[in-house]
Coordinates of C-alpha atoms and ligand atoms in Angstrom, one line a residue:
X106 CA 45.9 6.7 -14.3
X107 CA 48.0 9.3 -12.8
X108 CA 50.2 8.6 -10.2
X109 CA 49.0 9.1 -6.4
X110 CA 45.6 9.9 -7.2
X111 CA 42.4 8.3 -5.3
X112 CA 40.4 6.7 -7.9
X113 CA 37.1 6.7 -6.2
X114 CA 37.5 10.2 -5.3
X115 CA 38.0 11.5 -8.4
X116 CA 35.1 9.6 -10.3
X117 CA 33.3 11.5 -7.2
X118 CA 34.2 14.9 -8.5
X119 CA 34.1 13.9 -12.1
X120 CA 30.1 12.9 -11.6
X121 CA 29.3 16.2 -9.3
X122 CA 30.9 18.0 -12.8
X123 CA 28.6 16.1 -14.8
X124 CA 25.6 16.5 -12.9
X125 CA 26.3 20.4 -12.9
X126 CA 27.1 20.5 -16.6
X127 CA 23.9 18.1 -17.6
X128 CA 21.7 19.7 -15.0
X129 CA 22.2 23.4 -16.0
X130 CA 20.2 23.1 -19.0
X131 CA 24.0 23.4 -20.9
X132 CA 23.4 19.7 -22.3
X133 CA 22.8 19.2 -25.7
X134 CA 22.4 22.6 -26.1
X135 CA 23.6 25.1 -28.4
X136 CA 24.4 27.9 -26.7
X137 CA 27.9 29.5 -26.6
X138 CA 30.3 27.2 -26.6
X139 CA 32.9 29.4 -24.9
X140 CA 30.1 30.4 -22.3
X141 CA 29.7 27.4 -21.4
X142 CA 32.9 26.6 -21.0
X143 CA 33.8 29.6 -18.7
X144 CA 30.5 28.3 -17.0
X145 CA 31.8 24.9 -16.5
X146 CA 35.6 26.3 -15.2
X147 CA 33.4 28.2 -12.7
X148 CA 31.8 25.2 -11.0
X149 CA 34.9 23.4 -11.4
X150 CA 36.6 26.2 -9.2
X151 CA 33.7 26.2 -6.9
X152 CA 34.6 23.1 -5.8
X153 CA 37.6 24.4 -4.2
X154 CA 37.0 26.1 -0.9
X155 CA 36.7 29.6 -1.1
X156 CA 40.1 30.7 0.2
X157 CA 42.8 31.6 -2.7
X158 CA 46.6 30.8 -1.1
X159 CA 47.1 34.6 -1.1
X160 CA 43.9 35.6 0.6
X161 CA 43.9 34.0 3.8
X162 CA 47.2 36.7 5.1
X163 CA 45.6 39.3 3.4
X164 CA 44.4 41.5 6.0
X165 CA 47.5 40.9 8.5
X166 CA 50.0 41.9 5.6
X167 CA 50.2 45.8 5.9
X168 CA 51.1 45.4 9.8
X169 CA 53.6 42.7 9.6
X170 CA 55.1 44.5 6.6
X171 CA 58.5 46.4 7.3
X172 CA 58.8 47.7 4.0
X173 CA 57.2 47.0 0.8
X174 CA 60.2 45.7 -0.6
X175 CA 60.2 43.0 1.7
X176 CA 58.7 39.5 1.0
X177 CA 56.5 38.6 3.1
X178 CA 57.2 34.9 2.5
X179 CA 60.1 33.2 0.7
X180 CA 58.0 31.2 -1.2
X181 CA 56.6 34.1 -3.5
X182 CA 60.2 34.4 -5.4
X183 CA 60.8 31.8 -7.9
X184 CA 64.1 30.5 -8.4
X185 CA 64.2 31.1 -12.0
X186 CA 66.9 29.5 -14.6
X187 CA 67.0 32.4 -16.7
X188 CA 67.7 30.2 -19.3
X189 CA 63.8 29.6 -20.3
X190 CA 63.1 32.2 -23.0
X191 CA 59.5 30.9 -23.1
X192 CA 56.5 34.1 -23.2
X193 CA 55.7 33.6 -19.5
X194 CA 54.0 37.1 -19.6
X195 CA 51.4 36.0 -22.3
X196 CA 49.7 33.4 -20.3
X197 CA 50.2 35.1 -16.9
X198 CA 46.6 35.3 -15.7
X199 CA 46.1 31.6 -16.7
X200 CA 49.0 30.9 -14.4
X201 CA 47.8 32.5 -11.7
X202 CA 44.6 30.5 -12.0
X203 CA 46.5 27.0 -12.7
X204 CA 48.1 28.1 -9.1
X205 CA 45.0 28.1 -7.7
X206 CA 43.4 25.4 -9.7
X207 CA 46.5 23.1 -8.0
X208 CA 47.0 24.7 -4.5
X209 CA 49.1 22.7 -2.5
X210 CA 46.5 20.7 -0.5
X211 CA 44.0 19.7 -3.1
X212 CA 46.2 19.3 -6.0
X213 CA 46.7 15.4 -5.6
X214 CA 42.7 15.6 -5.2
X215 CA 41.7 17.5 -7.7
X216 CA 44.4 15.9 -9.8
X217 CA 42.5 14.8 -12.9
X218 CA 39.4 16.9 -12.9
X219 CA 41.0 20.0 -11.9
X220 CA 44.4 20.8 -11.5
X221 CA 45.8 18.4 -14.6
X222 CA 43.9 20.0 -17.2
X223 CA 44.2 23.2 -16.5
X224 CA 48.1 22.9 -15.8
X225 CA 48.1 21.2 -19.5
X226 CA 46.0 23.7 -21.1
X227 CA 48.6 26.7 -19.6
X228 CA 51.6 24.7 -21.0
X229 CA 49.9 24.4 -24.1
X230 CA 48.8 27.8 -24.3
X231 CA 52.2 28.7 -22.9
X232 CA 54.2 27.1 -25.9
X233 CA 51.7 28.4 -28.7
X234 CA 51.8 31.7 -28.0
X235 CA 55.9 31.6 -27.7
X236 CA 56.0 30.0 -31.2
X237 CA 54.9 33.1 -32.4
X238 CA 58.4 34.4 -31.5
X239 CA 60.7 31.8 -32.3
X240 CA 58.2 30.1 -35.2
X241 CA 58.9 26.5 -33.3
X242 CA 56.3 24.5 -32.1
X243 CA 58.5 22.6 -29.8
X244 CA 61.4 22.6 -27.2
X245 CA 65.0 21.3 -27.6
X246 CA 65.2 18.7 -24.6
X247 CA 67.7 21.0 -22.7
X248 CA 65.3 23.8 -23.2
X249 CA 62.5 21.7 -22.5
X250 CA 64.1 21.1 -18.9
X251 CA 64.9 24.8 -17.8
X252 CA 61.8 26.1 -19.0
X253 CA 59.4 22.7 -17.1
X254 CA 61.0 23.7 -14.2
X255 CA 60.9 27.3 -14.2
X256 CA 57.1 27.1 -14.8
X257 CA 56.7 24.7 -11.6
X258 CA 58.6 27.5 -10.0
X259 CA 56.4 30.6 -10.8
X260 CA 53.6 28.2 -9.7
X261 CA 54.9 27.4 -6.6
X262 CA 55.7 31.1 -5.7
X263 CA 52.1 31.5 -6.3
X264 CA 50.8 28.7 -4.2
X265 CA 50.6 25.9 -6.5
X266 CA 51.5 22.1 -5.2
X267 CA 55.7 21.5 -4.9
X268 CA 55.0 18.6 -6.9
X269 CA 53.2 19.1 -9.8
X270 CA 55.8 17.2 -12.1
X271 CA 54.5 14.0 -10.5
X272 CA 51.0 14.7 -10.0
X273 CA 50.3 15.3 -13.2
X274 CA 53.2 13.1 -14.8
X275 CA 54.6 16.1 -16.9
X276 CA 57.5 15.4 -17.9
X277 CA 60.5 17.9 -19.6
X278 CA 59.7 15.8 -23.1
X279 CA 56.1 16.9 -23.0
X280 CA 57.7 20.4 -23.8
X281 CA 59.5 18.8 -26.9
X282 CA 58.3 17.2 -30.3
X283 CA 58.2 13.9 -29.2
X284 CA 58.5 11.9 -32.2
X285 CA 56.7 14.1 -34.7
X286 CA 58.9 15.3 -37.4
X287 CA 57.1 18.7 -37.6
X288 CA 58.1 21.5 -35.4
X289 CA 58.3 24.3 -37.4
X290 CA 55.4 26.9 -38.1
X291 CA 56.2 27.1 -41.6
X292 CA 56.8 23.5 -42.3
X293 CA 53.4 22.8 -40.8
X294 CA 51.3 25.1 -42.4
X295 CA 53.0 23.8 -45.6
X296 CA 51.5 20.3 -44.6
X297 CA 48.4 20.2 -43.2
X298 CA 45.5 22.2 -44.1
X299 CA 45.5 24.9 -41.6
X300 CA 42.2 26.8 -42.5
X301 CA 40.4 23.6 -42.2
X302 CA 42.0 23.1 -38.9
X303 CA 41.3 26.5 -37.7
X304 CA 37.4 26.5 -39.3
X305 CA 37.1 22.8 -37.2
X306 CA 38.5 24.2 -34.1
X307 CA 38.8 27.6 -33.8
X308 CA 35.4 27.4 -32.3
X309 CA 34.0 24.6 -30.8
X310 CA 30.6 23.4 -29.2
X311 CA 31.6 22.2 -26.1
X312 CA 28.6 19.6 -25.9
X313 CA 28.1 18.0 -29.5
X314 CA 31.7 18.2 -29.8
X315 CA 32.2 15.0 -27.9
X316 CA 29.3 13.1 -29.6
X317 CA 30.3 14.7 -33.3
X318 CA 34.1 15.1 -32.6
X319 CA 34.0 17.6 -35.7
X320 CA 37.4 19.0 -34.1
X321 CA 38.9 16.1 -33.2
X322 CA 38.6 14.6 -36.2
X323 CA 40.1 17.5 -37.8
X324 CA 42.9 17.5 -35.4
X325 CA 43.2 13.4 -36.1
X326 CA 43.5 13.8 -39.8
X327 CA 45.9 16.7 -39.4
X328 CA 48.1 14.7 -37.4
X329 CA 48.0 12.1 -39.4
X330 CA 49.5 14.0 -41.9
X331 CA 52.4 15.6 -39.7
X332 CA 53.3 12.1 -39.1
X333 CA 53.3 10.8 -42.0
X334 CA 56.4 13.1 -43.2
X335 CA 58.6 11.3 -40.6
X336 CA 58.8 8.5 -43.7
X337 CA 59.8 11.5 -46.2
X338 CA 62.5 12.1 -43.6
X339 CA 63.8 8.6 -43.2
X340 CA 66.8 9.2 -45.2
X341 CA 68.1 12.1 -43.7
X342 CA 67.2 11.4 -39.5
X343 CA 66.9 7.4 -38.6
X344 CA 65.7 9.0 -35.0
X345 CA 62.3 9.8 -35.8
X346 CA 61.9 5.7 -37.4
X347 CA 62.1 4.1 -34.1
X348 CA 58.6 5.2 -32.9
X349 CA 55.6 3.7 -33.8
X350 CA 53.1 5.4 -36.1
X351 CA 50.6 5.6 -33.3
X352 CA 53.1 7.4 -31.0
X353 CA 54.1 9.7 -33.6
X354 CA 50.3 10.4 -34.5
X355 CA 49.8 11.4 -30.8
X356 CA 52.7 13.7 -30.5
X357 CA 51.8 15.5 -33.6
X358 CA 48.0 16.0 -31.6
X359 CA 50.3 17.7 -29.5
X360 CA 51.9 19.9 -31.7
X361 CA 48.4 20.7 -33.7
X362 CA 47.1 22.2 -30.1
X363 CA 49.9 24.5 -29.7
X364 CA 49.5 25.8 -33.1
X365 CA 46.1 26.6 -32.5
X366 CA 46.9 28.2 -29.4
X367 CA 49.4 30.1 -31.4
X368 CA 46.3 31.4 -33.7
X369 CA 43.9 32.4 -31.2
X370 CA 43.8 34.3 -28.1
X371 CA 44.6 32.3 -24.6
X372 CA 41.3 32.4 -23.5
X373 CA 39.4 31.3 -26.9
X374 CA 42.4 28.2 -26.3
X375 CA 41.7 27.8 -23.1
X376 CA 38.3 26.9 -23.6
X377 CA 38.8 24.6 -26.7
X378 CA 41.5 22.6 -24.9
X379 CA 39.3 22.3 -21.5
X380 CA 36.7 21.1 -23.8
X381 CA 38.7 18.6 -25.5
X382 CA 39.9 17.3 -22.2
X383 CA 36.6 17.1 -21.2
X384 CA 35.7 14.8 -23.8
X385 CA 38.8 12.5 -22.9
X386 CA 37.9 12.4 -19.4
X387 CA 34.2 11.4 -20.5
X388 CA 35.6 8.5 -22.9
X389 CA 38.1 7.3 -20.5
X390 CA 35.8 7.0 -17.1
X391 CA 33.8 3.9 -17.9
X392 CA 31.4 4.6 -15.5
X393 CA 30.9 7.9 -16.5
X394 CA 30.3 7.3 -20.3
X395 CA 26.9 5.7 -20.0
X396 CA 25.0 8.0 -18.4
X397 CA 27.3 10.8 -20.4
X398 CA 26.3 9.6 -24.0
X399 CA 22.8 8.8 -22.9
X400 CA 22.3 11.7 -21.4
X401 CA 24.2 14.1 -23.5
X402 CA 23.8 12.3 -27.0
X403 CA 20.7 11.0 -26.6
X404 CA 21.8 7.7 -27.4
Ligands
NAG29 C1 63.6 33.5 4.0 O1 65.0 33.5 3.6 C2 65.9 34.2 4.5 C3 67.3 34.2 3.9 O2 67.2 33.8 2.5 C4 65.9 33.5 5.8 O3 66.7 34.1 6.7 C5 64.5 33.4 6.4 O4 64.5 32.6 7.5 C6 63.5 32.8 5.4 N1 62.2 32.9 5.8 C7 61.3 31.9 5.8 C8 60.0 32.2 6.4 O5 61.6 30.8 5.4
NAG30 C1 68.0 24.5 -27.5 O1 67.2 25.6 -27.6 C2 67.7 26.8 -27.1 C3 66.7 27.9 -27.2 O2 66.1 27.9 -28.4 C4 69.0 27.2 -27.8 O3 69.5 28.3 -27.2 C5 70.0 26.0 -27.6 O4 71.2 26.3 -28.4 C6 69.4 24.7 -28.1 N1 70.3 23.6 -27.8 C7 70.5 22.6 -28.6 C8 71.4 21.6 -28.2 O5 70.0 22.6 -29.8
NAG31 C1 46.2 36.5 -9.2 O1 45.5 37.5 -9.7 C2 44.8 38.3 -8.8 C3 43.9 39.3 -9.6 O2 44.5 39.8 -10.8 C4 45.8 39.1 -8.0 O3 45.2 39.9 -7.1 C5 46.6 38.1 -7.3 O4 47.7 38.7 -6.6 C6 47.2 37.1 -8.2 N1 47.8 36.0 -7.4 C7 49.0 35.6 -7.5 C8 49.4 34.5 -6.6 O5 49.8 36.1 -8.3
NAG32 C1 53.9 13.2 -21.4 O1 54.6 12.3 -22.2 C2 54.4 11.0 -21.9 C3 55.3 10.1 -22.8 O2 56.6 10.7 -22.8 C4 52.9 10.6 -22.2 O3 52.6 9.3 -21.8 C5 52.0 11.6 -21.4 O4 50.7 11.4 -21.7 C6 52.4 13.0 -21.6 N1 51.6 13.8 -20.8 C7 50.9 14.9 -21.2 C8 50.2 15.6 -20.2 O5 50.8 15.1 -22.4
NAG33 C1 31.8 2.7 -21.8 O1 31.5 1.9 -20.7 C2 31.4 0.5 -21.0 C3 31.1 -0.2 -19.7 O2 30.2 0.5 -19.0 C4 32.6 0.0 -21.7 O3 32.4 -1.4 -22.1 C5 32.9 0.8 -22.9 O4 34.1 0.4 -23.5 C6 33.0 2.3 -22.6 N1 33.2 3.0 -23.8 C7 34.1 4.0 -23.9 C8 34.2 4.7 -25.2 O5 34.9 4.2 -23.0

């Protein structure tokens, strides 16, 4: 459990999501899966009072402004690094709404349900769409660093919680490899079999997917692979040996959804990661997971 979160109010808002997603005919349903999921980000946001941090000034702005080269509030300029050379600009609507998604106020709140997810979906997206570029999958720790922080800083200038580091326990080595031995585009198209992958999860039904797990099992099997080449490596790096094969599997996970993010547009990923993290949340919440599976998997 995330730091500095209240338990029982997040179960709350985890069960009013449920109740919308079962109750809106969505449930066991085939329809769109990426409807649905833009659906289910809508009544997410819904739950967030109406006011976005930039439209509350909004109608005093063009009298207190001197100039429109002025900033009206410090906050709105980011202290960049300039040392990040991370594709900000390819997920910058998704930024904007992770800003909102973790305003100030709510994000320790809306932490888990809200805020977390969609913050980890951006980075996500963030780092697949960069590998396109620099055909890595991952950040050098150094890198990692300048480039964790400079995202917390264009969020901030946008409205987003000062610390979203903590409240969402990113850390700079969630940007990195971790200890899978695959970072490299080409090296891990060479491994796993990446039109299986893509034909598993390059379209997912948001619903069934967390009964039938047809992409996470691809996504499991895939990883398992990646991991497995940390032995072929042995000789050459003993770094990669001191993890255990379940840690590695997990950081590979990670590596898998940043390809895929990589091979499809931000908001195709978007909704494929939101729903995978949906099924986490629904296996993870005790409480939850018997009326989800009864409900939803008629079980
Ligand atoms: C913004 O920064 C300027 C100088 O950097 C400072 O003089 C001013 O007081 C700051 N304004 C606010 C609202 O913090
Ligand atoms: C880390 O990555 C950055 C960006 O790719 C690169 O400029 C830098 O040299 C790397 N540092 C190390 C220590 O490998
Ligand atoms: C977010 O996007 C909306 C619509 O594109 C824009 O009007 C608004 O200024 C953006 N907000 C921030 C904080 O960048
Ligand atoms: C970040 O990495 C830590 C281990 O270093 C892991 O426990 C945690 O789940 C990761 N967080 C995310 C959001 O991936
Ligand atoms: C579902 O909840 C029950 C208790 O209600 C628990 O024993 C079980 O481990 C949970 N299953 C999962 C997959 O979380």
């Amino acid at each position: 459990m995330r730091k500095g979160v209240d338990q029982n109010l997040n179960l709350y808002f985890l069960n009013v999501i449920l109740l919308l997603f079962c109750f809106h005919e969505v449930c066991c349903s085939s329809l769109d899966n990426l409807a649905s999921s833009m659906r289910m980000d809508k009544k997410a946001d819904a739950l967030l009072p109406e006011i976005s941090p930039d439209a509350a000034p909004q109608p005093l702005l063009p009298l207190l402004a001197p100039s429109p080269l002025t900033p009206f509030t410090n906050s709105t300029v980011p202290k960049l690094s300039g040392l990040c050379m991370l594709n900000f600009d390819a997920v910058e609507s998704m930024m904007n709404m992770t800003s909102t998604d973790c305003m100030a106020v709510f994000a320790p709140f809306l932490a888990n349900v809200i805020c977390c997810p969609q913050l980890e979906a951006t980075l996500v997206i963030l780092l697949g769409q960069s590998s396109k570029d620099t055909n890595m999958l991952a950040l050098n720790g150094t890198h990692a660093k300048h480039c964790l922080s400079d995202f917390e800083q264009i969020l901030v200038g946008q409205g987003a919680n000062n610390n979203l580091q903590q409240i969402c326990a990113i850390r700079p080595s969630n940007l990195t490899e971790g200890s899978c031995p695959v970072k490299n585009v080409n090296e891990f198209e060479s491994t796993v079999d990446s039109s299986q992958l893509l034909s598993a999860c390059g379209k997912i039904d948001l619903v069934n997917e967390c009964c039938e797990q047809v992409c996470q099992n691809a996504i499991s099997e895939a990883a398992k692979k990646l991991a497995l080449k940390a032995y072929d490596l042995l000789s050459m790096d003993g770094s990669h040996a001191l993890s255990d094969h379940s840690t590695r599997v997990n950081d590979c996970k990670s590596i898998i959804l940043r390809w895929l993010a990589s091979k499809l547009d931000p908001p195709q990923s978007k909704g494929i990661l939101r729903g995978l993290s949906n099924c986490n949340i629904n296996k993870g919440e005790a409480r939850a997971n018997r009326t989800f599976f009864r409900v939803c998997c008629n079980m």
